[in-house]
Structure formats: structure tokens, C-alpha cells
Short mmCIF file of C-alpha atoms in Angstrom, two decimals:
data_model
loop_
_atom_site.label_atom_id
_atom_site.label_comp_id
_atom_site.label_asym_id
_atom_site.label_seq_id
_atom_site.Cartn_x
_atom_site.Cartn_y
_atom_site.Cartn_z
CA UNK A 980 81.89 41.07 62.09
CA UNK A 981 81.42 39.46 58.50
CA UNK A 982 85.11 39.04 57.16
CA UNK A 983 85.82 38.57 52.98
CA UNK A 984 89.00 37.52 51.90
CA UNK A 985 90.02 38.56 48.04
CA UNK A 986 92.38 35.82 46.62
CA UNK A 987 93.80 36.34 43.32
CA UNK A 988 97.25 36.72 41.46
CA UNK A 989 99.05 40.19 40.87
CA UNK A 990 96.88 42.23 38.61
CA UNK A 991 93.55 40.10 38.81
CA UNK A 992 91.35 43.32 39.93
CA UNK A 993 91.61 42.66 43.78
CA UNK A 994 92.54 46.05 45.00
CA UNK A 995 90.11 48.10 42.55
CA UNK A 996 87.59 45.74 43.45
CA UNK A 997 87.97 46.60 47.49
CA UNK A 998 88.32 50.07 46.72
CA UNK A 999 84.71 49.84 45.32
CA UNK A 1000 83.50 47.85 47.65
CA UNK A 1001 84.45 50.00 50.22
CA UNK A 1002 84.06 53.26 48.42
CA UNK A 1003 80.61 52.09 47.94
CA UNK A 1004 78.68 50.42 50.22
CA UNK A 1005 78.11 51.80 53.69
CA UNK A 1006 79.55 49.89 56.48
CA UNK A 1007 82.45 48.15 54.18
CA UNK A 1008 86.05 48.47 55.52
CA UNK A 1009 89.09 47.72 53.50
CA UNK A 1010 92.14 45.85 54.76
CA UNK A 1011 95.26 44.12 53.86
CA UNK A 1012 96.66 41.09 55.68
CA UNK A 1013 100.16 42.39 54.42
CA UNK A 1014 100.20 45.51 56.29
CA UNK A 1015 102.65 44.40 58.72
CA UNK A 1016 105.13 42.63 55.87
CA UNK A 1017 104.78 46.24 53.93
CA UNK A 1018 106.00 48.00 57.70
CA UNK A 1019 108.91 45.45 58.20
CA UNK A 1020 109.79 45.72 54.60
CA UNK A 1021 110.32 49.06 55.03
CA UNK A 1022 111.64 49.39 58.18
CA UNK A 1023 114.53 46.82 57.38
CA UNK A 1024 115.63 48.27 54.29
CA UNK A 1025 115.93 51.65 55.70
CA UNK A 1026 113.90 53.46 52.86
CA UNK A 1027 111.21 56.22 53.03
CA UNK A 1028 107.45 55.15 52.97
CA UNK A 1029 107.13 57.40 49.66
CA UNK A 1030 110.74 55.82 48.15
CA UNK A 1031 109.00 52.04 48.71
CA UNK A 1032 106.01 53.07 47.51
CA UNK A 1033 107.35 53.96 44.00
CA UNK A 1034 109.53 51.04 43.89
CA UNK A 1035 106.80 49.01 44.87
CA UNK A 1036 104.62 50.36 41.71
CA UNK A 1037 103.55 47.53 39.12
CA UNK A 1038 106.34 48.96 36.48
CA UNK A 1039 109.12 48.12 39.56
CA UNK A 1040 108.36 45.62 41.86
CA UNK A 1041 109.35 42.58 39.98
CA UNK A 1042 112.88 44.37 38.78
CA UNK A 1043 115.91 44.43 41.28
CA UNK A 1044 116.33 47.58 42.75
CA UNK A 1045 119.77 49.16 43.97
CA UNK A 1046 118.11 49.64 47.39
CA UNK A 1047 117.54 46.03 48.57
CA UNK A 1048 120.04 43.38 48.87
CA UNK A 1049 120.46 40.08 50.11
CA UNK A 1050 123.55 38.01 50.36
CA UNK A 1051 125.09 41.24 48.20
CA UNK A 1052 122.78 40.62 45.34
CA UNK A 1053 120.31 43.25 44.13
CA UNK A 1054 116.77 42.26 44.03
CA UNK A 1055 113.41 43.38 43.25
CA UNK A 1056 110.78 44.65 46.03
CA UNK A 1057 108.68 41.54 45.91
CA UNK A 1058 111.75 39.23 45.76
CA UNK A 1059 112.60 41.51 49.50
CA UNK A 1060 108.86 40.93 51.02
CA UNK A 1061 109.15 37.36 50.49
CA UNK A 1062 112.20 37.50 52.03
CA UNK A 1063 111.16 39.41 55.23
CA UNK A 1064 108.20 37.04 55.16
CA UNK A 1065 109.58 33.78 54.66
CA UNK A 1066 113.10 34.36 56.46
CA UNK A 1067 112.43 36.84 58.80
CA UNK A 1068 109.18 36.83 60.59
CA UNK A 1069 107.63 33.61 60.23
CA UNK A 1070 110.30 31.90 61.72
CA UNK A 1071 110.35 34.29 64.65
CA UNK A 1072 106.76 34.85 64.74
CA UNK A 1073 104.70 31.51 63.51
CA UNK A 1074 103.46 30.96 60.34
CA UNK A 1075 100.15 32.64 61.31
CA UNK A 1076 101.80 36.07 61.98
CA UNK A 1077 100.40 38.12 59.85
CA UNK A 1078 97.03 36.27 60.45
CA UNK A 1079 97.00 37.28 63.84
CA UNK A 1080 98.52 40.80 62.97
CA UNK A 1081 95.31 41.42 61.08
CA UNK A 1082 93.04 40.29 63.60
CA UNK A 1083 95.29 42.49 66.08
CA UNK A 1084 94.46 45.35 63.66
CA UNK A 1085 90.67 44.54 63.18
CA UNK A 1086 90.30 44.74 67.23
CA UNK A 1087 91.92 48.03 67.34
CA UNK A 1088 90.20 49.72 63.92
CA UNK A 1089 87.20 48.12 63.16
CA UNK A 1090 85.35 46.74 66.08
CA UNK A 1091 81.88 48.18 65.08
CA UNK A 1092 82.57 47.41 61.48
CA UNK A 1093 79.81 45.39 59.35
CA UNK A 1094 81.72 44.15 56.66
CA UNK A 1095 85.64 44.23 56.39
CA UNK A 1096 87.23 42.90 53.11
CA UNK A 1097 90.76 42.01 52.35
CA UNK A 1098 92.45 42.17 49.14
CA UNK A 1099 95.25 40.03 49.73
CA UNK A 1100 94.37 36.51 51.70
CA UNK A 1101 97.69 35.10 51.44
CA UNK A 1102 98.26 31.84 53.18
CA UNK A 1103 95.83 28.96 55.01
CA UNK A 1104 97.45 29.83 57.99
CA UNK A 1105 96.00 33.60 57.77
CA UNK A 1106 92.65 32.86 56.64
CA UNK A 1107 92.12 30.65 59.26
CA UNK A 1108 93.22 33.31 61.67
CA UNK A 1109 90.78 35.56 59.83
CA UNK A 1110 87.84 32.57 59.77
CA UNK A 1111 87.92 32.35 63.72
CA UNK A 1112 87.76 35.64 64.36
CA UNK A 1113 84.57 36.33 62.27
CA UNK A 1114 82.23 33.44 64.33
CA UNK A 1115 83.97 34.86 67.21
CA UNK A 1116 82.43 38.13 67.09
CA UNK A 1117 79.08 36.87 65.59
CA UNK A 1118 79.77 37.23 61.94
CA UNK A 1119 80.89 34.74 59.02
CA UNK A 1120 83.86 34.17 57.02
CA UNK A 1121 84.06 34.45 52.81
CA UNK A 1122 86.32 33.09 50.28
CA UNK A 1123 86.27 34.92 46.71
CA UNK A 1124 88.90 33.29 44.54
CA UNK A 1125 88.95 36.22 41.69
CA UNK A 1126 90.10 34.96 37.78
CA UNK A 1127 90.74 37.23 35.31
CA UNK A 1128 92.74 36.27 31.65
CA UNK A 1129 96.12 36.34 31.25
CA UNK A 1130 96.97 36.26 35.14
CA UNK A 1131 98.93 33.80 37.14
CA UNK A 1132 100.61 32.85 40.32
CA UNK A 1133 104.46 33.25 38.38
CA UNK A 1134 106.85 33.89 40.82
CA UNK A 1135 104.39 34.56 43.99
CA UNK A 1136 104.94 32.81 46.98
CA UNK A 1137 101.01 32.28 47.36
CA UNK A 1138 98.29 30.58 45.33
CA UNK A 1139 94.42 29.70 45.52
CA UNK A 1140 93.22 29.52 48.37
CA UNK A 1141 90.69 26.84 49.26
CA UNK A 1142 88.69 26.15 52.96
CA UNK A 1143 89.33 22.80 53.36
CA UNK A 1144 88.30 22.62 56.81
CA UNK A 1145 88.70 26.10 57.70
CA UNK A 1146 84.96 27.53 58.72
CA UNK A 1147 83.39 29.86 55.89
CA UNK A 1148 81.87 29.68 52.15
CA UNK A 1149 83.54 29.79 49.15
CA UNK A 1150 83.37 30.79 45.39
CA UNK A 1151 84.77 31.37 42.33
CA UNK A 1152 84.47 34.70 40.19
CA UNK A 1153 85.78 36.07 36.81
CA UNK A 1154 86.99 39.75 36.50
CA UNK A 1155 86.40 39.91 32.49
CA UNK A 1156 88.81 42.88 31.31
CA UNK A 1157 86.40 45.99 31.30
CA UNK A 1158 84.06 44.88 34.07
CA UNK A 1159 85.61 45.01 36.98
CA UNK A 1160 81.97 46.70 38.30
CA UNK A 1161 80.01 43.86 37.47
CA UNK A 1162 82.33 41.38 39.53
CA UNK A 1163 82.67 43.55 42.58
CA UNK A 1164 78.85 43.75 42.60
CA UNK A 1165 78.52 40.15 41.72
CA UNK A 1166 81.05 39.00 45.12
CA UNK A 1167 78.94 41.45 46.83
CA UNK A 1168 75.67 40.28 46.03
CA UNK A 1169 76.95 36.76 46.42
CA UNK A 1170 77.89 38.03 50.12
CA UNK A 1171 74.80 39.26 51.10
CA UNK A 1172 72.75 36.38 49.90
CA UNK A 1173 74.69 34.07 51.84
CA UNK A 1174 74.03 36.02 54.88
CA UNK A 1175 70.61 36.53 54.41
CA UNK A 1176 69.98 33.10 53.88
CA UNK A 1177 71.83 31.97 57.38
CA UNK A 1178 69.51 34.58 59.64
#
């Protein structure tokens, strides 16, 4: 199984750029290293999947919300994931959690699956859970850092992501406003001339 991480700030393209990805080219799966933070978030604030899911919109999720609290203050959705994250299950769990979650998740969904991308690699710790798993089954491991204007890290607990020892090949792409096409094609093309080059 070929594995692509995605590794951009908040509103850099990631997600539309899985979507078509996965949308269209055969054999592409689409995945999120986050999916168990989203199910813990959600679980421990005792809210509906639908009610997180609108506060969790790009209009909300950086405003407190009278939902979530911690130490009685009100704060925004993102401010609560970190939270579950950072305070909750990495301590408990290891700071490759959600790493292994994934690869948990990959075992049980997409065993047969070509090419799986994620649209959120979040920390070193996950990709390299992500990286082992790929020359374990046979495949290889990608890093697409995405740029696009007028995007940053702010307030995010992550940041670029580099290899630096982890096993895999890296690169840096632009998402120019308007072209979000032409990127996703470019990462994929990148992608398959890698691996054509290594058989």
C-alpha cells in the first residue's frame, strides 16, 4: 500500500484536494489521521455528530462555543481538540496514538487499497507510524507539504512536516487561488513518477 500524507495549514486546499484525488482516480482512498481525535472530541463533550459538525464549520471553529469548556471557560472547537489531544490521549495513549489509530483503521478498511491519501499528517510521531506501515505492506511513503497565499500555522498545534529520517520522499507544492486542479494533478503526477521510477 502506497501511503500520501497532505500537510498544510487550515484552509491551504488539503481536503478539496483529497476529495479529487479520490473522487478521481481509481484505486485512491481518502483518510484522516484525526478521525479518532474528531470521535473523542465528540464523545467527551457530549454533543451530537451533526451539532459538532456545524460548530466545527470554518465560520465556528476558531470562536468559543457555549458547548465546550475547560477549567469553566468557554472555548472554541479547535481550542477543545487540542485539548483532547494534547491532555487527554497522548498522555494515556503515546504520542503516536493517532498514528497507530490510522494504521489500525487502514488494516481494517483498506487492505487491498492502491493508494490511500491523508489530508491531515499532523505530527512526526504519526507519519512515522504511517511511513512503516507503507514498506511494510510493499508500498512507499509521500510527503506533500501544500502552500497556498495568505495561510499559516496561527494558533495550530502542528506545522511542516519534514522526513528527517523517517523513510519516504518529499516535496513542496503551491495551491495558487483558482487552481486547486492543477496542484492535485501536479502531487499526483509527482506520485506516480516516483513510483514508476523505483519498479
Amino acid at each position: 500500500m502506497h501511503i500520501l500524507v497532505l500537510n498544510a495549514p487550515a484552509g491551504a486546499g488539503k481536503d478539496a484536494i483529497c476529495s479529487y484525488l479520490s473522487e478521481n482516480i481509481s484505486g485512491v482512498f481518502h483518510e484522516e489521521v484525526k478521525k479518532l481525535l474528531f470521535e473523542v472530541a465528540i464523545r467527551s463533550a457530549g454533543v451530537s455528530k451533526d451539532l459538532w459538525n456545524s460548530l466545527y464549520d470554518r465560520r465556528y471553529k476558531e470562536k468559543p462555543c457555549p458547548y465546550l469548556q475547560i477549567d469553566g471557560e468557554h472555548v472554541s472547537p479547535r481550542e477543545w481538540m487540542i485539548h483532547c489531544s494534547e491532555n487527554v490521549i497522548k498522555p494515556i495513549f503515546g504520542q503516536n496514538a493517532f498514528g497507530k489509530a490510522a494504521v489500525e483503521n487502514l488494516k481494517k478498511n483498506h487492505q487491498e487499497a492502491w493508494l490511500v491519501v491523508f489530508s491531515d499528517g499532523g505530527f512526526k510521531e504519526e507519519i512515522l507510524e504511517l511511513s512503516n506501515y507503507a514498506y511494510e505492506t510493499g508500498g512507499k511513503f509521500f510527503l506533500a507539504r501544500i502552500h497556498r497565499e495568505g495561510c499559516d500555522w496561527g494558533n495550530d498545534s502542528r506545522n511542516w512536516l519534514y522526513l528527517d529520517g523517517i523513510r519516504g520522499y518529499e516535496r513542496d507544492f503551491e495551491n495558487i487561488d483558482g487552481k486547486m486542479e492543477e496542484c492535485a494533478k501536479s502531487i499526483h503526477k509527482w506520485f506516480v513518477f516516483t513510483v514508476a521510477e523505483l519498479e
